[in-house]
Amino acid sequence: MSDVYEAELVVDSREFAADGVLALTLRHPLGEPLPAWEPGAHVDVVLGPGLERQYSLCGDPADRTRWRIAVLREPDGRGGSAHVHEQVGQGAKVRVRGPRNHFRLEPSPRYLFIAGGIGITPILPMLAAAEAAGAEWTLLYGGRTRGSMAFTEELGPYGERVEISPQDESGLLDLASVLDDVPDGTLVYCCGPGPLLDAVEERCPSGVLHVERFQAKDQPVGEDGEFEVELAQSGLTLTVAPGVSLLDTVRAAGVEVLYSCTEGTCGTCETDVLDGTPDHRDSVLTKEEQESGETMMICVSRCRGKRLVLDL
């Protein structure tokens, strides 16, 4: 855990990338280089006690002097986006941790990218990477209105490979037109609101599709009974009570664990499983990763059975 980068960075610039979308560039106050990252990565931004949010990096991975994030103001949100829009001005310092990546761009000769709203942020550097690799690709990008869709000017040079489809002009994204006949060897990357991701998942094989969710996916309700967890590094054996999370149980025993969203969407609390079968309830791991049982998100996932052994 100690090798995770964490620092106070300075807001170098802030500008609106679309209606309600604020783009911030962050730099180290002493000009030190920031950690390297790959398309699909996100960082945790600590805005205050109990106020920590995850934002995708949407700048240039080759630029180690600054990171760029974009924050959609959500009037009905939990306060994080409003805080950024109202309280984080140019020159302000914010504590940032990361980056981490559960949405990596795998090598492929062809890509289909689908973005909805602020979901364009992790996709943007993927387009540049696909272009640099000489891959074939197209982007279907939807939003409520054209004015609400961020970074459309940056997409302009890509020409006809980008289809911008505001809902008030052309309705919901025509997923059938792009997903019902995907050429062999094509990887599909999708990020956006839950209903869009659900619709894409219904049409696309899991081995082809890669998604990132900003909100937790609806999960079947599993058993919520008591189980035992052994922490191999700490030498502790704990009882996880019904209705109490594994994360809270571990922390209450004094074991330090990195965590952030507590909703199973950010991947911060991912922990290696040494024995036992996890009851996965996260929205991060793929179906194949969940079936392997090698890691689990301890903020939401539990145990299928009576005992787990974790590398903590």
PDB file of C-alpha atoms in Angstrom:
ATOM      1  CA  MET A   1       0.000   0.000   0.000  1.00  0.00           C
ATOM      2  CA  SER A   2       2.889   2.377   0.784  1.00  0.00           C
ATOM      3  CA  ASP A   3       3.970   2.655  -2.832  1.00  0.00           C
ATOM      4  CA  VAL A   4       0.732   4.400  -3.888  1.00  0.00           C
ATOM      5  CA  TYR A   5       1.495   7.949  -4.979  1.00  0.00           C
ATOM      6  CA  GLU A   6      -0.243  10.651  -2.941  1.00  0.00           C
ATOM      7  CA  ALA A   7       0.510  14.379  -3.034  1.00  0.00           C
ATOM      8  CA  GLU A   8      -0.953  17.836  -2.794  1.00  0.00           C
ATOM      9  CA  LEU A   9      -1.166  19.202  -6.324  1.00  0.00           C
ATOM     10  CA  VAL A  10      -1.898  22.711  -7.501  1.00  0.00           C
ATOM     11  CA  VAL A  11      -4.735  23.639  -9.839  1.00  0.00           C
ATOM     12  CA  ASP A  12      -2.781  25.091 -12.762  1.00  0.00           C
ATOM     13  CA  SER A  13      -5.830  26.018 -14.824  1.00  0.00           C
ATOM     14  CA  ARG A  14      -9.596  25.606 -14.891  1.00  0.00           C
ATOM     15  CA  GLU A  15     -11.923  26.059 -17.837  1.00  0.00           C
ATOM     16  CA  PHE A  16     -15.335  24.850 -18.918  1.00  0.00           C
ATOM     17  CA  ALA A  17     -15.150  22.039 -21.475  1.00  0.00           C
ATOM     18  CA  ALA A  18     -18.953  22.091 -21.914  1.00  0.00           C
ATOM     19  CA  ASP A  19     -22.058  23.293 -20.099  1.00  0.00           C
ATOM     20  CA  GLY A  20     -21.629  22.068 -16.535  1.00  0.00           C
ATOM     21  CA  VAL A  21     -18.287  20.325 -17.197  1.00  0.00           C
ATOM     22  CA  LEU A  22     -15.246  21.902 -15.562  1.00  0.00           C
ATOM     23  CA  ALA A  23     -11.787  20.815 -16.747  1.00  0.00           C
ATOM     24  CA  LEU A  24      -8.896  21.191 -14.286  1.00  0.00           C
ATOM     25  CA  THR A  25      -5.187  20.747 -14.919  1.00  0.00           C
ATOM     26  CA  LEU A  26      -3.108  19.777 -11.905  1.00  0.00           C
ATOM     27  CA  ARG A  27       0.664  20.075 -11.381  1.00  0.00           C
ATOM     28  CA  HIS A  28       3.131  19.417  -8.605  1.00  0.00           C
ATOM     29  CA  PRO A  29       3.865  22.639  -6.645  1.00  0.00           C
ATOM     30  CA  LEU A  30       7.630  22.075  -6.975  1.00  0.00           C
ATOM     31  CA  GLY A  31       7.482  21.047 -10.608  1.00  0.00           C
ATOM     32  CA  GLU A  32       8.272  17.410  -9.864  1.00  0.00           C
ATOM     33  CA  PRO A  33       7.208  14.910 -12.549  1.00  0.00           C
ATOM     34  CA  LEU A  34       3.921  13.149 -11.921  1.00  0.00           C
ATOM     35  CA  PRO A  35       3.622   9.346 -12.105  1.00  0.00           C
ATOM     36  CA  ALA A  36       3.189   7.809 -15.530  1.00  0.00           C
ATOM     37  CA  TRP A  37      -0.278   6.629 -16.510  1.00  0.00           C
ATOM     38  CA  GLU A  38      -2.038   4.881 -19.373  1.00  0.00           C
ATOM     39  CA  PRO A  39      -5.393   5.619 -21.034  1.00  0.00           C
ATOM     40  CA  GLY A  40      -8.272   4.520 -18.827  1.00  0.00           C
ATOM     41  CA  ALA A  41      -6.591   5.538 -15.557  1.00  0.00           C
ATOM     42  CA  HIS A  42      -8.277   7.561 -12.846  1.00  0.00           C
ATOM     43  CA  VAL A  43      -7.166   9.333  -9.679  1.00  0.00           C
ATOM     44  CA  ASP A  44      -8.746   9.819  -6.262  1.00  0.00           C
ATOM     45  CA  VAL A  45      -9.254  13.469  -5.369  1.00  0.00           C
ATOM     46  CA  VAL A  46      -9.558  14.115  -1.619  1.00  0.00           C
ATOM     47  CA  LEU A  47     -11.767  17.178  -1.268  1.00  0.00           C
ATOM     48  CA  GLY A  48     -12.235  17.043   2.491  1.00  0.00           C
ATOM     49  CA  PRO A  49     -13.194  14.696   5.340  1.00  0.00           C
ATOM     50  CA  GLY A  50     -15.557  12.117   3.899  1.00  0.00           C
ATOM     51  CA  LEU A  51     -15.467  13.835   0.520  1.00  0.00           C
ATOM     52  CA  GLU A  52     -13.352  11.826  -1.887  1.00  0.00           C
ATOM     53  CA  ARG A  53     -14.109  11.303  -5.560  1.00  0.00           C
ATOM     54  CA  GLN A  54     -12.626   9.508  -8.566  1.00  0.00           C
ATOM     55  CA  TYR A  55     -11.991  11.293 -11.871  1.00  0.00           C
ATOM     56  CA  SER A  56     -10.591   9.882 -15.100  1.00  0.00           C
ATOM     57  CA  LEU A  57      -7.367  11.335 -16.460  1.00  0.00           C
ATOM     58  CA  CYS A  58      -8.187  12.840 -19.840  1.00  0.00           C
ATOM     59  CA  GLY A  59      -5.021  14.650 -20.873  1.00  0.00           C
ATOM     60  CA  ASP A  60      -1.847  13.472 -22.595  1.00  0.00           C
ATOM     61  CA  PRO A  61      -0.127  10.483 -20.903  1.00  0.00           C
ATOM     62  CA  ALA A  62       3.204  11.647 -22.341  1.00  0.00           C
ATOM     63  CA  ASP A  63       2.975  14.927 -20.400  1.00  0.00           C
ATOM     64  CA  ARG A  64       4.435  14.192 -16.953  1.00  0.00           C
ATOM     65  CA  THR A  65       4.173  17.844 -15.869  1.00  0.00           C
ATOM     66  CA  ARG A  66       0.395  17.962 -15.421  1.00  0.00           C
ATOM     67  CA  TRP A  67      -2.761  15.879 -15.166  1.00  0.00           C
ATOM     68  CA  ARG A  68      -6.144  16.882 -16.547  1.00  0.00           C
ATOM     69  CA  ILE A  69      -9.506  15.835 -15.122  1.00  0.00           C
ATOM     70  CA  ALA A  70     -13.036  16.947 -15.957  1.00  0.00           C
ATOM     71  CA  VAL A  71     -15.854  17.244 -13.432  1.00  0.00           C
ATOM     72  CA  LEU A  72     -19.534  17.196 -14.342  1.00  0.00           C
ATOM     73  CA  ARG A  73     -21.635  19.257 -11.961  1.00  0.00           C
ATOM     74  CA  GLU A  74     -24.420  17.024 -10.680  1.00  0.00           C
ATOM     75  CA  PRO A  75     -27.213  19.032  -9.001  1.00  0.00           C
ATOM     76  CA  ASP A  76     -28.567  15.887  -7.327  1.00  0.00           C
ATOM     77  CA  GLY A  77     -25.159  14.477  -6.434  1.00  0.00           C
ATOM     78  CA  ARG A  78     -23.536  13.935  -3.034  1.00  0.00           C
ATOM     79  CA  GLY A  79     -21.657  17.240  -2.970  1.00  0.00           C
ATOM     80  CA  GLY A  80     -18.318  16.380  -4.558  1.00  0.00           C
ATOM     81  CA  SER A  81     -18.920  17.979  -7.947  1.00  0.00           C
ATOM     82  CA  ALA A  82     -20.483  21.076  -6.397  1.00  0.00           C
ATOM     83  CA  HIS A  83     -17.447  21.450  -4.148  1.00  0.00           C
ATOM     84  CA  VAL A  84     -15.067  21.293  -7.122  1.00  0.00           C
ATOM     85  CA  HIS A  85     -17.086  23.785  -9.169  1.00  0.00           C
ATOM     86  CA  GLU A  86     -17.571  26.254  -6.297  1.00  0.00           C
ATOM     87  CA  GLN A  87     -14.535  25.853  -4.049  1.00  0.00           C
ATOM     88  CA  VAL A  88     -11.569  24.649  -6.112  1.00  0.00           C
ATOM     89  CA  GLY A  89     -10.192  27.698  -7.891  1.00  0.00           C
ATOM     90  CA  GLN A  90      -7.036  28.283  -9.879  1.00  0.00           C
ATOM     91  CA  GLY A  91      -4.024  28.014  -7.581  1.00  0.00           C
ATOM     92  CA  ALA A  92      -5.879  25.903  -5.028  1.00  0.00           C
ATOM     93  CA  LYS A  93      -4.227  22.795  -3.627  1.00  0.00           C
ATOM     94  CA  VAL A  94      -5.956  19.424  -3.736  1.00  0.00           C
ATOM     95  CA  ARG A  95      -4.779  16.081  -2.398  1.00  0.00           C
ATOM     96  CA  VAL A  96      -4.632  13.460  -5.141  1.00  0.00           C
ATOM     97  CA  ARG A  97      -3.913   9.736  -4.915  1.00  0.00           C
ATOM     98  CA  GLY A  98      -3.197   7.333  -7.764  1.00  0.00           C
ATOM     99  CA  PRO A  99      -3.319   6.778 -10.620  1.00  0.00           C
ATOM    100  CA  ARG A 100      -4.919   3.337 -10.878  1.00  0.00           C
ATOM    101  CA  ASN A 101      -6.415   1.644 -13.900  1.00  0.00           C
ATOM    102  CA  HIS A 102      -9.161  -0.964 -14.270  1.00  0.00           C
ATOM    103  CA  PHE A 103     -10.038   0.177 -17.797  1.00  0.00           C
ATOM    104  CA  ARG A 104      -6.815  -0.394 -19.710  1.00  0.00           C
ATOM    105  CA  LEU A 105      -6.722  -0.221 -23.486  1.00  0.00           C
ATOM    106  CA  GLU A 106      -5.661  -3.652 -24.716  1.00  0.00           C
ATOM    107  CA  PRO A 107      -3.818  -3.966 -28.046  1.00  0.00           C
ATOM    108  CA  SER A 108      -6.162  -4.591 -30.981  1.00  0.00           C
ATOM    109  CA  PRO A 109      -6.265  -3.882 -34.710  1.00  0.00           C
ATOM    110  CA  ARG A 110      -9.780  -2.418 -34.375  1.00  0.00           C
ATOM    111  CA  TYR A 111     -11.747  -0.582 -31.702  1.00  0.00           C
ATOM    112  CA  LEU A 112     -15.293   0.638 -31.256  1.00  0.00           C
ATOM    113  CA  PHE A 113     -15.572   3.340 -28.604  1.00  0.00           C
ATOM    114  CA  ILE A 114     -18.939   4.332 -27.125  1.00  0.00           C
ATOM    115  CA  ALA A 115     -19.192   7.290 -24.743  1.00  0.00           C
ATOM    116  CA  GLY A 116     -22.138   8.845 -22.992  1.00  0.00           C
ATOM    117  CA  GLY A 117     -21.828  12.307 -21.447  1.00  0.00           C
ATOM    118  CA  ILE A 118     -18.895  12.657 -19.065  1.00  0.00           C
ATOM    119  CA  GLY A 119     -17.947   9.099 -20.062  1.00  0.00           C
ATOM    120  CA  ILE A 120     -15.893  10.683 -22.846  1.00  0.00           C
ATOM    121  CA  THR A 121     -13.123  11.471 -20.337  1.00  0.00           C
ATOM    122  CA  PRO A 122     -11.380   8.059 -20.170  1.00  0.00           C
ATOM    123  CA  ILE A 123     -12.108   7.473 -23.866  1.00  0.00           C
ATOM    124  CA  LEU A 124     -10.346  10.650 -25.052  1.00  0.00           C
ATOM    125  CA  PRO A 125      -6.747   9.498 -24.450  1.00  0.00           C
ATOM    126  CA  MET A 126      -7.685   6.062 -25.805  1.00  0.00           C
ATOM    127  CA  LEU A 127      -8.457   7.601 -29.174  1.00  0.00           C
ATOM    128  CA  ALA A 128      -5.014   9.183 -29.344  1.00  0.00           C
ATOM    129  CA  ALA A 129      -3.389   5.887 -28.343  1.00  0.00           C
ATOM    130  CA  ALA A 130      -5.353   3.925 -30.950  1.00  0.00           C
ATOM    131  CA  GLU A 131      -4.434   6.517 -33.566  1.00  0.00           C
ATOM    132  CA  ALA A 132      -0.753   6.366 -32.641  1.00  0.00           C
ATOM    133  CA  ALA A 133      -0.821   2.562 -32.869  1.00  0.00           C
ATOM    134  CA  GLY A 134      -2.284   2.691 -36.366  1.00  0.00           C
ATOM    135  CA  ALA A 135      -5.452   0.851 -35.331  1.00  0.00           C
ATOM    136  CA  GLU A 136      -8.811   1.237 -37.024  1.00  0.00           C
ATOM    137  CA  TRP A 137     -11.373   2.842 -34.737  1.00  0.00           C
ATOM    138  CA  THR A 138     -14.669   4.688 -34.532  1.00  0.00           C
ATOM    139  CA  LEU A 139     -16.358   6.607 -31.739  1.00  0.00           C
ATOM    140  CA  LEU A 140     -20.087   6.923 -31.037  1.00  0.00           C
ATOM    141  CA  TYR A 141     -20.550   9.797 -28.576  1.00  0.00           C
ATOM    142  CA  GLY A 142     -23.904  10.745 -27.098  1.00  0.00           C
ATOM    143  CA  GLY A 143     -25.115  13.376 -24.654  1.00  0.00           C
ATOM    144  CA  ARG A 144     -28.214  15.317 -23.655  1.00  0.00           C
ATOM    145  CA  THR A 145     -27.414  18.326 -25.826  1.00  0.00           C
ATOM    146  CA  ARG A 146     -24.503  19.350 -28.025  1.00  0.00           C
ATOM    147  CA  GLY A 147     -23.578  22.080 -25.561  1.00  0.00           C
ATOM    148  CA  SER A 148     -23.360  19.580 -22.696  1.00  0.00           C
ATOM    149  CA  MET A 149     -20.886  17.320 -24.517  1.00  0.00           C
ATOM    150  CA  ALA A 150     -17.303  17.960 -23.449  1.00  0.00           C
ATOM    151  CA  PHE A 151     -14.205  18.115 -25.676  1.00  0.00           C
ATOM    152  CA  THR A 152     -16.086  18.067 -28.993  1.00  0.00           C
ATOM    153  CA  GLU A 153     -13.585  20.550 -30.440  1.00  0.00           C
ATOM    154  CA  GLU A 154     -10.713  18.175 -29.656  1.00  0.00           C
ATOM    155  CA  LEU A 155     -12.564  15.440 -31.525  1.00  0.00           C
ATOM    156  CA  GLY A 156     -12.955  17.553 -34.664  1.00  0.00           C
ATOM    157  CA  PRO A 157      -9.652  16.561 -36.325  1.00  0.00           C
ATOM    158  CA  TYR A 158     -10.688  12.898 -36.292  1.00  0.00           C
ATOM    159  CA  GLY A 159     -13.368  13.629 -38.883  1.00  0.00           C
ATOM    160  CA  GLU A 160     -15.925  10.996 -39.816  1.00  0.00           C
ATOM    161  CA  ARG A 161     -14.555   8.400 -37.411  1.00  0.00           C
ATOM    162  CA  VAL A 162     -16.381  10.322 -34.671  1.00  0.00           C
ATOM    163  CA  GLU A 163     -20.186  10.399 -34.612  1.00  0.00           C
ATOM    164  CA  ILE A 164     -21.517  13.029 -32.214  1.00  0.00           C
ATOM    165  CA  SER A 165     -25.162  12.316 -31.426  1.00  0.00           C
ATOM    166  CA  PRO A 166     -26.945  14.721 -29.029  1.00  0.00           C
ATOM    167  CA  GLN A 167     -30.182  13.238 -27.708  1.00  0.00           C
ATOM    168  CA  ASP A 168     -32.238  16.389 -28.325  1.00  0.00           C
ATOM    169  CA  GLU A 169     -31.251  16.256 -32.005  1.00  0.00           C
ATOM    170  CA  SER A 170     -31.216  12.551 -32.855  1.00  0.00           C
ATOM    171  CA  GLY A 171     -32.640  10.628 -29.894  1.00  0.00           C
ATOM    172  CA  LEU A 172     -30.879   7.864 -27.995  1.00  0.00           C
ATOM    173  CA  LEU A 173     -27.708   6.342 -29.417  1.00  0.00           C
ATOM    174  CA  ASP A 174     -28.409   3.830 -32.187  1.00  0.00           C
ATOM    175  CA  LEU A 175     -26.495   0.966 -30.595  1.00  0.00           C
ATOM    176  CA  ALA A 176     -27.896  -1.617 -32.975  1.00  0.00           C
ATOM    177  CA  SER A 177     -26.248   0.077 -35.928  1.00  0.00           C
ATOM    178  CA  VAL A 178     -22.775  -0.337 -34.445  1.00  0.00           C
ATOM    179  CA  LEU A 179     -23.075  -3.440 -32.252  1.00  0.00           C
ATOM    180  CA  ASP A 180     -25.126  -5.868 -34.327  1.00  0.00           C
ATOM    181  CA  ASP A 181     -22.330  -6.344 -36.849  1.00  0.00           C
ATOM    182  CA  VAL A 182     -19.015  -5.792 -35.052  1.00  0.00           C
ATOM    183  CA  PRO A 183     -16.108  -7.089 -37.189  1.00  0.00           C
ATOM    184  CA  ASP A 184     -14.050  -9.938 -35.738  1.00  0.00           C
ATOM    185  CA  GLY A 185     -11.058  -8.752 -33.749  1.00  0.00           C
ATOM    186  CA  THR A 186     -12.767  -5.537 -32.616  1.00  0.00           C
ATOM    187  CA  LEU A 187     -12.620  -4.522 -28.950  1.00  0.00           C
ATOM    188  CA  VAL A 188     -15.470  -2.397 -27.616  1.00  0.00           C
ATOM    189  CA  TYR A 189     -14.808   0.212 -24.928  1.00  0.00           C
ATOM    190  CA  CYS A 190     -17.751   1.954 -23.308  1.00  0.00           C
ATOM    191  CA  CYS A 191     -18.123   4.499 -20.509  1.00  0.00           C
ATOM    192  CA  GLY A 192     -21.131   6.534 -19.484  1.00  0.00           C
ATOM    193  CA  PRO A 193     -24.358   6.366 -17.467  1.00  0.00           C
ATOM    194  CA  GLY A 194     -25.621   3.042 -16.172  1.00  0.00           C
ATOM    195  CA  PRO A 195     -28.520   2.600 -18.639  1.00  0.00           C
ATOM    196  CA  LEU A 196     -26.140   3.026 -21.581  1.00  0.00           C
ATOM    197  CA  LEU A 197     -23.692   0.465 -20.206  1.00  0.00           C
ATOM    198  CA  ASP A 198     -26.514  -1.972 -19.461  1.00  0.00           C
ATOM    199  CA  ALA A 199     -27.805  -1.651 -23.025  1.00  0.00           C
ATOM    200  CA  VAL A 200     -24.333  -2.190 -24.484  1.00  0.00           C
ATOM    201  CA  GLU A 201     -23.708  -5.210 -22.253  1.00  0.00           C
ATOM    202  CA  GLU A 202     -26.943  -6.808 -23.485  1.00  0.00           C
ATOM    203  CA  ARG A 203     -25.711  -6.649 -27.084  1.00  0.00           C
ATOM    204  CA  CYS A 204     -21.993  -7.284 -26.702  1.00  0.00           C
ATOM    205  CA  PRO A 205     -20.073 -10.448 -25.682  1.00  0.00           C
ATOM    206  CA  SER A 206     -18.184 -10.018 -22.413  1.00  0.00           C
ATOM    207  CA  GLY A 207     -14.852 -11.069 -23.934  1.00  0.00           C
ATOM    208  CA  VAL A 208     -15.090  -8.211 -26.433  1.00  0.00           C
ATOM    209  CA  LEU A 209     -16.522  -5.526 -24.180  1.00  0.00           C
ATOM    210  CA  HIS A 210     -14.690  -3.347 -21.652  1.00  0.00           C
ATOM    211  CA  VAL A 211     -16.714  -0.919 -19.537  1.00  0.00           C
ATOM    212  CA  GLU A 212     -16.119   1.566 -16.756  1.00  0.00           C
ATOM    213  CA  ARG A 213     -18.934   2.584 -14.449  1.00  0.00           C
ATOM    214  CA  PHE A 214     -19.187   5.805 -12.479  1.00  0.00           C
ATOM    215  CA  GLN A 215     -22.054   4.391 -10.429  1.00  0.00           C
ATOM    216  CA  ALA A 216     -22.498   0.959  -8.913  1.00  0.00           C
ATOM    217  CA  LYS A 217     -24.291  -1.635 -11.015  1.00  0.00           C
ATOM    218  CA  ASP A 218     -27.461  -3.191  -9.634  1.00  0.00           C
ATOM    219  CA  GLN A 219     -26.413  -6.520  -8.149  1.00  0.00           C
ATOM    220  CA  PRO A 220     -28.456  -9.582  -7.159  1.00  0.00           C
ATOM    221  CA  VAL A 221     -28.947  -9.715  -3.400  1.00  0.00           C
ATOM    222  CA  GLY A 222     -26.734 -12.454  -1.962  1.00  0.00           C
ATOM    223  CA  GLU A 223     -26.352 -14.006   1.455  1.00  0.00           C
ATOM    224  CA  ASP A 224     -25.434 -11.438   4.089  1.00  0.00           C
ATOM    225  CA  GLY A 225     -24.542 -13.825   6.877  1.00  0.00           C
ATOM    226  CA  GLU A 226     -21.642 -14.002   9.281  1.00  0.00           C
ATOM    227  CA  PHE A 227     -18.261 -15.302   8.105  1.00  0.00           C
ATOM    228  CA  GLU A 228     -14.655 -15.469   9.235  1.00  0.00           C
ATOM    229  CA  VAL A 229     -11.724 -13.709   7.592  1.00  0.00           C
ATOM    230  CA  GLU A 230      -8.063 -14.455   8.236  1.00  0.00           C
ATOM    231  CA  LEU A 231      -5.622 -11.632   7.497  1.00  0.00           C
ATOM    232  CA  ALA A 232      -2.448 -13.458   6.503  1.00  0.00           C
ATOM    233  CA  GLN A 233      -0.007 -10.544   6.884  1.00  0.00           C
ATOM    234  CA  SER A 234      -1.473  -9.223  10.133  1.00  0.00           C
ATOM    235  CA  GLY A 235      -1.959 -12.598  11.834  1.00  0.00           C
ATOM    236  CA  LEU A 236      -5.539 -11.743  12.747  1.00  0.00           C
ATOM    237  CA  THR A 237      -8.717 -13.764  12.406  1.00  0.00           C
ATOM    238  CA  LEU A 238     -11.870 -11.651  12.462  1.00  0.00           C
ATOM    239  CA  THR A 239     -15.586 -12.266  12.368  1.00  0.00           C
ATOM    240  CA  VAL A 240     -17.555 -10.261   9.818  1.00  0.00           C
ATOM    241  CA  ALA A 241     -21.040  -9.753  11.215  1.00  0.00           C
ATOM    242  CA  PRO A 242     -24.230  -9.646   9.127  1.00  0.00           C
ATOM    243  CA  GLY A 243     -24.805  -6.166   7.730  1.00  0.00           C
ATOM    244  CA  VAL A 244     -21.193  -5.089   8.411  1.00  0.00           C
ATOM    245  CA  SER A 245     -18.792  -4.739   5.502  1.00  0.00           C
ATOM    246  CA  LEU A 246     -15.517  -6.588   5.282  1.00  0.00           C
ATOM    247  CA  LEU A 247     -13.759  -3.239   4.887  1.00  0.00           C
ATOM    248  CA  ASP A 248     -15.279  -1.827   8.093  1.00  0.00           C
ATOM    249  CA  THR A 249     -14.421  -4.999   9.987  1.00  0.00           C
ATOM    250  CA  VAL A 250     -10.791  -4.883   8.900  1.00  0.00           C
ATOM    251  CA  ARG A 251     -10.427  -1.186   9.687  1.00  0.00           C
ATOM    252  CA  ALA A 252     -12.059  -1.605  13.099  1.00  0.00           C
ATOM    253  CA  ALA A 253      -9.305  -4.118  13.905  1.00  0.00           C
ATOM    254  CA  GLY A 254      -6.697  -1.435  13.227  1.00  0.00           C
ATOM    255  CA  VAL A 255      -5.531  -2.744   9.840  1.00  0.00           C
ATOM    256  CA  GLU A 256      -4.771   0.069   7.407  1.00  0.00           C
ATOM    257  CA  VAL A 257      -6.443  -0.394   4.037  1.00  0.00           C
ATOM    258  CA  LEU A 258      -6.717   2.053   1.156  1.00  0.00           C
ATOM    259  CA  TYR A 259     -10.317   2.689   0.140  1.00  0.00           C
ATOM    260  CA  SER A 260     -12.345   5.431  -1.471  1.00  0.00           C
ATOM    261  CA  CYS A 261     -15.815   5.052  -3.000  1.00  0.00           C
ATOM    262  CA  THR A 262     -17.148   2.288  -0.667  1.00  0.00           C
ATOM    263  CA  GLU A 263     -19.525   1.385  -3.523  1.00  0.00           C
ATOM    264  CA  GLY A 264     -17.448  -1.117  -5.484  1.00  0.00           C
ATOM    265  CA  THR A 265     -16.764   1.178  -8.435  1.00  0.00           C
ATOM    266  CA  CYS A 266     -13.270   2.661  -8.007  1.00  0.00           C
ATOM    267  CA  GLY A 267     -11.090  -0.399  -7.324  1.00  0.00           C
ATOM    268  CA  THR A 268      -9.074   1.278  -4.564  1.00  0.00           C
ATOM    269  CA  CYS A 269      -9.697  -1.471  -1.995  1.00  0.00           C
ATOM    270  CA  GLU A 270      -8.908  -4.396  -4.304  1.00  0.00           C
ATOM    271  CA  THR A 271      -7.343  -7.138  -2.174  1.00  0.00           C
ATOM    272  CA  ASP A 272      -5.685 -10.468  -3.045  1.00  0.00           C
ATOM    273  CA  VAL A 273      -7.627 -13.559  -1.981  1.00  0.00           C
ATOM    274  CA  LEU A 274      -5.418 -16.410  -0.730  1.00  0.00           C
ATOM    275  CA  ASP A 275      -8.185 -18.878   0.124  1.00  0.00           C
ATOM    276  CA  GLY A 276     -11.959 -19.062   0.065  1.00  0.00           C
ATOM    277  CA  THR A 277     -14.552 -17.972  -2.463  1.00  0.00           C
ATOM    278  CA  PRO A 278     -15.566 -14.306  -2.653  1.00  0.00           C
ATOM    279  CA  ASP A 279     -19.169 -13.241  -3.176  1.00  0.00           C
ATOM    280  CA  HIS A 280     -18.416 -10.493  -5.682  1.00  0.00           C
ATOM    281  CA  ARG A 281     -20.701  -7.452  -5.562  1.00  0.00           C
ATOM    282  CA  ASP A 282     -18.462  -4.895  -7.256  1.00  0.00           C
ATOM    283  CA  SER A 283     -18.831  -3.062 -10.568  1.00  0.00           C
ATOM    284  CA  VAL A 284     -15.118  -3.149 -11.451  1.00  0.00           C
ATOM    285  CA  LEU A 285     -13.959  -6.699 -12.104  1.00  0.00           C
ATOM    286  CA  THR A 286     -14.923  -8.453 -15.313  1.00  0.00           C
ATOM    287  CA  LYS A 287     -16.935 -11.659 -15.176  1.00  0.00           C
ATOM    288  CA  GLU A 288     -13.754 -13.622 -15.878  1.00  0.00           C
ATOM    289  CA  GLU A 289     -11.844 -11.820 -13.112  1.00  0.00           C
ATOM    290  CA  GLN A 290     -14.643 -12.480 -10.647  1.00  0.00           C
ATOM    291  CA  GLU A 291     -14.769 -16.156 -11.568  1.00  0.00           C
ATOM    292  CA  SER A 292     -11.018 -16.482 -11.003  1.00  0.00           C
ATOM    293  CA  GLY A 293     -11.493 -15.393  -7.377  1.00  0.00           C
ATOM    294  CA  GLU A 294      -7.963 -14.008  -7.182  1.00  0.00           C
ATOM    295  CA  THR A 295      -8.946 -10.559  -5.905  1.00  0.00           C
ATOM    296  CA  MET A 296     -12.010  -8.853  -4.448  1.00  0.00           C
ATOM    297  CA  MET A 297     -13.292  -5.397  -3.548  1.00  0.00           C
ATOM    298  CA  ILE A 298     -13.672  -5.610   0.217  1.00  0.00           C
ATOM    299  CA  CYS A 299     -15.906  -2.542   0.498  1.00  0.00           C
ATOM    300  CA  VAL A 300     -18.937  -4.383  -0.911  1.00  0.00           C
ATOM    301  CA  SER A 301     -18.072  -8.032  -1.564  1.00  0.00           C
ATOM    302  CA  ARG A 302     -18.478 -10.812   0.982  1.00  0.00           C
ATOM    303  CA  CYS A 303     -17.862 -14.563   1.268  1.00  0.00           C
ATOM    304  CA  ARG A 304     -19.510 -17.551  -0.368  1.00  0.00           C
ATOM    305  CA  GLY A 305     -19.129 -19.877   2.556  1.00  0.00           C
ATOM    306  CA  LYS A 306     -17.765 -19.386   6.050  1.00  0.00           C
ATOM    307  CA  ARG A 307     -14.130 -18.357   5.620  1.00  0.00           C
ATOM    308  CA  LEU A 308     -11.793 -16.185   3.566  1.00  0.00           C
ATOM    309  CA  VAL A 309      -8.046 -15.683   3.770  1.00  0.00           C
ATOM    310  CA  LEU A 310      -6.879 -12.291   2.507  1.00  0.00           C
ATOM    311  CA  ASP A 311      -3.407 -10.886   1.853  1.00  0.00           C
ATOM    312  CA  LEU A 312      -3.712  -8.138   4.447  1.00  0.00           C
TER     313      LEU A 312
END
